[in-house]
Short mmCIF file of C-alpha atoms in Angstrom, two decimals:
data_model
loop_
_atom_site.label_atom_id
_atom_site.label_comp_id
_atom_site.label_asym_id
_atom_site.label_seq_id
_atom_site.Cartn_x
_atom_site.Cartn_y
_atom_site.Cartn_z
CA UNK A 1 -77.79 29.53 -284.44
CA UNK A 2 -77.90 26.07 -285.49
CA UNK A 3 -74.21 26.21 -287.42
CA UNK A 4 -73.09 28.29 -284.60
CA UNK A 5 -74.37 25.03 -282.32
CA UNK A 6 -72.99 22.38 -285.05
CA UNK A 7 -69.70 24.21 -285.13
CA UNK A 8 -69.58 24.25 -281.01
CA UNK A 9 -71.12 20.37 -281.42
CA UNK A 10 -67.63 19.76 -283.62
CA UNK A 11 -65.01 21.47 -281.35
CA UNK A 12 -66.35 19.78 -278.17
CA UNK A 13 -65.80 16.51 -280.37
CA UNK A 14 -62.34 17.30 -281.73
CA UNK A 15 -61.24 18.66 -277.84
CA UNK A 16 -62.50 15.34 -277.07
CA UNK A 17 -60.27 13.35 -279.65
CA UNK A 18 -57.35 15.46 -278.48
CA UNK A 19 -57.97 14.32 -274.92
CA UNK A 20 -58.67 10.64 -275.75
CA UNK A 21 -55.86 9.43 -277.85
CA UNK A 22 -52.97 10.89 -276.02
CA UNK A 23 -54.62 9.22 -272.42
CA UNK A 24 -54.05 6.04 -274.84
CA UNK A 25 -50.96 6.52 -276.12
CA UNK A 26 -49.79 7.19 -272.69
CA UNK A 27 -51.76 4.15 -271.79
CA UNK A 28 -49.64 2.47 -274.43
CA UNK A 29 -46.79 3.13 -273.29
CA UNK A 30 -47.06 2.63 -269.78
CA UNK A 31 -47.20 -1.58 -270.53
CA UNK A 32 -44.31 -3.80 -271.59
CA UNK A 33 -44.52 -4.79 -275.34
CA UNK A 34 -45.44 -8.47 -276.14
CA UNK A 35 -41.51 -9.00 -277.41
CA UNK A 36 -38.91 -7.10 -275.46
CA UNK A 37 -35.40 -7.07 -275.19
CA UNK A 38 -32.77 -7.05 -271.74
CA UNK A 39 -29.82 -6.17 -271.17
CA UNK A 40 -27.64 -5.57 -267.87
CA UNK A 41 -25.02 -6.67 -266.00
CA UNK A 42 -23.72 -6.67 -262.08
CA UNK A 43 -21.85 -8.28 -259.44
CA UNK A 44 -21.87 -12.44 -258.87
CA UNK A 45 -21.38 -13.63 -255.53
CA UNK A 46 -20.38 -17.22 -255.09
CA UNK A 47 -22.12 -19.91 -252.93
CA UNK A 48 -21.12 -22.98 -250.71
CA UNK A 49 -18.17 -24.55 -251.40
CA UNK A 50 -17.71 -22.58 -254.88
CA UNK A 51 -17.01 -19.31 -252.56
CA UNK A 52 -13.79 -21.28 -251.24
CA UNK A 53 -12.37 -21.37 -254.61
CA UNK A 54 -13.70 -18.25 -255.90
CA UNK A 55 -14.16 -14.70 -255.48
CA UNK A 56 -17.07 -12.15 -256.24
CA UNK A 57 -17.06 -11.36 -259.57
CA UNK A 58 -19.21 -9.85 -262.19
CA UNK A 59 -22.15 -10.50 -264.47
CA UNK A 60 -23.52 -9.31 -267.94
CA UNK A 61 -27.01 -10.38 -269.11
CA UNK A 62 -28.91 -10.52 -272.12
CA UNK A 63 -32.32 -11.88 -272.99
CA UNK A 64 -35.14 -11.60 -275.70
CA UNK A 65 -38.62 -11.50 -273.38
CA UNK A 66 -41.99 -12.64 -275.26
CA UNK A 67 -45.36 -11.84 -273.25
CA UNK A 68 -48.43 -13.42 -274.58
CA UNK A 69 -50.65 -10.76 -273.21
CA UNK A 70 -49.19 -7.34 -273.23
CA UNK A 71 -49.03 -6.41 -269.89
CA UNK A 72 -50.28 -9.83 -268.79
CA UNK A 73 -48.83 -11.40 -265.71
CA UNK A 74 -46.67 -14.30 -267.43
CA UNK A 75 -43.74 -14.18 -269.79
CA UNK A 76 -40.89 -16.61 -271.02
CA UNK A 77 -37.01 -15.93 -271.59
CA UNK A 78 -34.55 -16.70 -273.96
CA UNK A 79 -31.50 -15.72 -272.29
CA UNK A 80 -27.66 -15.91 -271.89
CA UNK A 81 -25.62 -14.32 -268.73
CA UNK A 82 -21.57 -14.29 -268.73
CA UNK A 83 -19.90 -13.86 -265.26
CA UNK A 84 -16.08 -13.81 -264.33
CA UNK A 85 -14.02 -14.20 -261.22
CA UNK A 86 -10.75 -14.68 -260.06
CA UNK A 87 -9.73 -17.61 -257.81
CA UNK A 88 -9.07 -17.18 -253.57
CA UNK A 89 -6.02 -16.79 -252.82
CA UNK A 90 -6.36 -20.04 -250.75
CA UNK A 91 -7.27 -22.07 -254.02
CA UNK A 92 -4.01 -20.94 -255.59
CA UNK A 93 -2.11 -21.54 -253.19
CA UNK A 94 -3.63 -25.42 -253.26
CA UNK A 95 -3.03 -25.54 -256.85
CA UNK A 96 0.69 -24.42 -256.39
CA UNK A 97 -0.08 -21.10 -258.13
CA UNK A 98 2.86 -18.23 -258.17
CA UNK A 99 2.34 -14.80 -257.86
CA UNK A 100 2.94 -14.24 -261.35
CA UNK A 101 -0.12 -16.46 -262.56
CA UNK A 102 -3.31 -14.56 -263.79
CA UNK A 103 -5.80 -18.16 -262.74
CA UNK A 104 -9.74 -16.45 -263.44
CA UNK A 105 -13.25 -18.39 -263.59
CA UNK A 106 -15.73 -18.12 -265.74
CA UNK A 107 -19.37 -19.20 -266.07
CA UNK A 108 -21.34 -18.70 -269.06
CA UNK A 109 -25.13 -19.82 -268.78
CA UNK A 110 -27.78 -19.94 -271.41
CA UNK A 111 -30.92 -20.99 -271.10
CA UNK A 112 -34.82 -20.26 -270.98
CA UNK A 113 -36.83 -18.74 -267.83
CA UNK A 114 -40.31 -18.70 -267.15
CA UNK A 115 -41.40 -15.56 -264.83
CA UNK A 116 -44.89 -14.35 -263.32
CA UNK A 117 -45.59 -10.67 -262.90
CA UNK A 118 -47.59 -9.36 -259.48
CA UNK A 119 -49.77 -6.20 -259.81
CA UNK A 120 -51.35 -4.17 -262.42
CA UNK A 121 -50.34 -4.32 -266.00
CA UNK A 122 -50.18 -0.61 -266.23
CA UNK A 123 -48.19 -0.07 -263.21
CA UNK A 124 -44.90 1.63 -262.97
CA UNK A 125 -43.88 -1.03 -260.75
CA UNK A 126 -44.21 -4.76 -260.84
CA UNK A 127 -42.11 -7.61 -258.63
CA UNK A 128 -41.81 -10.62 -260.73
CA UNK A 129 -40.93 -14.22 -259.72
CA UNK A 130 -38.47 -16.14 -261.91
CA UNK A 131 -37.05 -19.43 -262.40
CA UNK A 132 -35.19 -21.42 -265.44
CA UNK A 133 -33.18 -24.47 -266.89
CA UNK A 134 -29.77 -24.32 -268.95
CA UNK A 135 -26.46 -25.45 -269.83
CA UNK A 136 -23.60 -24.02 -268.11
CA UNK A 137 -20.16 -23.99 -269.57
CA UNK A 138 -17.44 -23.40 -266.85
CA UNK A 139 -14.06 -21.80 -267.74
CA UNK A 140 -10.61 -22.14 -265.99
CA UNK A 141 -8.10 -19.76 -267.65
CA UNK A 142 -4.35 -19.05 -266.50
CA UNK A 143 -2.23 -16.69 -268.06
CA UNK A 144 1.45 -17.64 -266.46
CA UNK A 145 4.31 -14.99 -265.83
CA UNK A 146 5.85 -15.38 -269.73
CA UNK A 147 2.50 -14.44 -270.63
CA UNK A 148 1.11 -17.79 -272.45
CA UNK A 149 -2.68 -18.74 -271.83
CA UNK A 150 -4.02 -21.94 -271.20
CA UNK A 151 -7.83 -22.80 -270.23
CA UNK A 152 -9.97 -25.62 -269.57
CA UNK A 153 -13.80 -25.90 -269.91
CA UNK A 154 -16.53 -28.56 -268.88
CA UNK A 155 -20.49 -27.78 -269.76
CA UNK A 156 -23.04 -28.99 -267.21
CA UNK A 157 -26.82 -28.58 -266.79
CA UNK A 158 -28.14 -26.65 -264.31
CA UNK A 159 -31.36 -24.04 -262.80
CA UNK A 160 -32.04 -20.94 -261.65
CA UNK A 161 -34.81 -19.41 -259.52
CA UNK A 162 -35.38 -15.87 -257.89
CA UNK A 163 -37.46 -12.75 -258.17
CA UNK A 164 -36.81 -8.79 -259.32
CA UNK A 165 -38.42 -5.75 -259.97
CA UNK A 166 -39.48 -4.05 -263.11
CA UNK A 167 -39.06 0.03 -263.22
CA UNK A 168 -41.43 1.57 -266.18
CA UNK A 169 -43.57 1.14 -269.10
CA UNK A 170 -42.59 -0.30 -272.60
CA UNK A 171 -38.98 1.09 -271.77
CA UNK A 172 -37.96 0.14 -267.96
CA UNK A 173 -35.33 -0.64 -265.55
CA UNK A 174 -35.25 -4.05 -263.84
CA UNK A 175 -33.04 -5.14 -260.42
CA UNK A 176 -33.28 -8.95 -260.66
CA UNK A 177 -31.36 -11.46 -258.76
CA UNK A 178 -31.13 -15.21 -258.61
CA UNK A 179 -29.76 -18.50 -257.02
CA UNK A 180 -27.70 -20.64 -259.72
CA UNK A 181 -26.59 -24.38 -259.88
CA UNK A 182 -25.22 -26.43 -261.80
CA UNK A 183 -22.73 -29.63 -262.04
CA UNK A 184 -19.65 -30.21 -263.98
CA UNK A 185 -17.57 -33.99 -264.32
CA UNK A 186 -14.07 -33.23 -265.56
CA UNK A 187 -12.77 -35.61 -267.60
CA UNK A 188 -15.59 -38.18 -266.72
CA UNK A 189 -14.14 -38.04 -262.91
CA UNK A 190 -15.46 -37.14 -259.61
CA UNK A 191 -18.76 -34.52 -260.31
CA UNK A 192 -18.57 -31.11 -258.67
CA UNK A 193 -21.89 -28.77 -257.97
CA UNK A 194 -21.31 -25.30 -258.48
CA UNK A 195 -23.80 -22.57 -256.86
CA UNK A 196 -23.94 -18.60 -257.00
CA UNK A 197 -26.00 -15.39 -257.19
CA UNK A 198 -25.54 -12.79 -259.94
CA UNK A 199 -27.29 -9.63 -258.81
CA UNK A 200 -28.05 -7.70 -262.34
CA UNK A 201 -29.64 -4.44 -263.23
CA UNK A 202 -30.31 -3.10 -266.59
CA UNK A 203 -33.06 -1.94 -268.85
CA UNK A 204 -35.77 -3.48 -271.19
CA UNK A 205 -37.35 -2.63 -274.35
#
């Protein structure tokens, strides 16, 4: 009776192990890891006086994440985000454009964030607010009728703020957008302010 009891004693405990570490692994895997990697990409939409010039475009995003506390509510970015656009048709016709000339923008940003999770660290969902400094490099390239390329860049610093949603455990989905702005001075002339909103989704790991 009594090894009868110890081996009963033993299965109970071994049931119990089985039911224990998978509740943690699942646990586990529901929250973000401390380091985690982004990527994504979507459309750009153009702000102010930069949507006279310019057109909705489109984004891609990249970023390496690191989370002090797993799961914890605040995290910091390292981060780079590459949008293109071609020009109105209004700007090229002020810049004495032809029909034959290929004139596209382009904005690449890189930078770090700061962002603050809401809700539970477990949960499947959590709205985050975001916001971040960077330099800005901004790209004017025209490829003319005989097919020759010419471009012109200025770099300017700028910041970012706005909020999105994570989707999932240590492997998720995120919808994030933000307001951008930055200013450029050509040549050491006149400064111009540039402003726009990438709206990105993608996933983390």
């Amino acid at each position: 009776m009594i090894r009868v009891h110890s081996l009963a004693v033993r299965l109970l405990a071994l049931a119990a192990c089985g039911v224990v570490l998978p509740a943690r692994a699942d646990a586990q895997a529901a929250v973000p890891r401390v380091l985690s990697v982004g990527i994504g990409g979507g459309g750009t939409v153009p702000v102010g006086d930069f949507a006279n010039d310019v057109k909705t475009g489109w984004n891609a995003l990249g970023y390496f994440q690191y989370q002090p506390l797993s799961g914890g509510p605040w995290a910091v970015r390292a981060e780079a985000q590459y949008s293109r656009a071609l020009y109105t048709d209004d700007f090229l016709f002020d810049v004495g454009a032809t029909d034959n000339d290929n004139l596209s923008n382009k904005v690449l940003y890189a930078g770090v964030s700061a962002l603050y999770h809401f809700g539970r660290p477990s949960g499947q969902v959590r709205p985050y607010a975001i916001g971040g400094l960077g330099l800005y490099q901004l790209t004017a390239s025209l490829t003319d009728g005989s097919g020759v390329s010419f471009s012109d860049s200025e770099t300017g610093f700028g910041f970012n703020g706005g909020a999105g949603i994570r989707f999932g455990g240590a492997i998720g989905i995120f919808v994030e957008s933000r307001f951008h702005q930055f200013s450029v001075t050509p040549g050491g002339g006149v400064t111009s302010t540039s402003r726009f909103i990438p709206v990105s989704v993608g996933v983390t790991f």
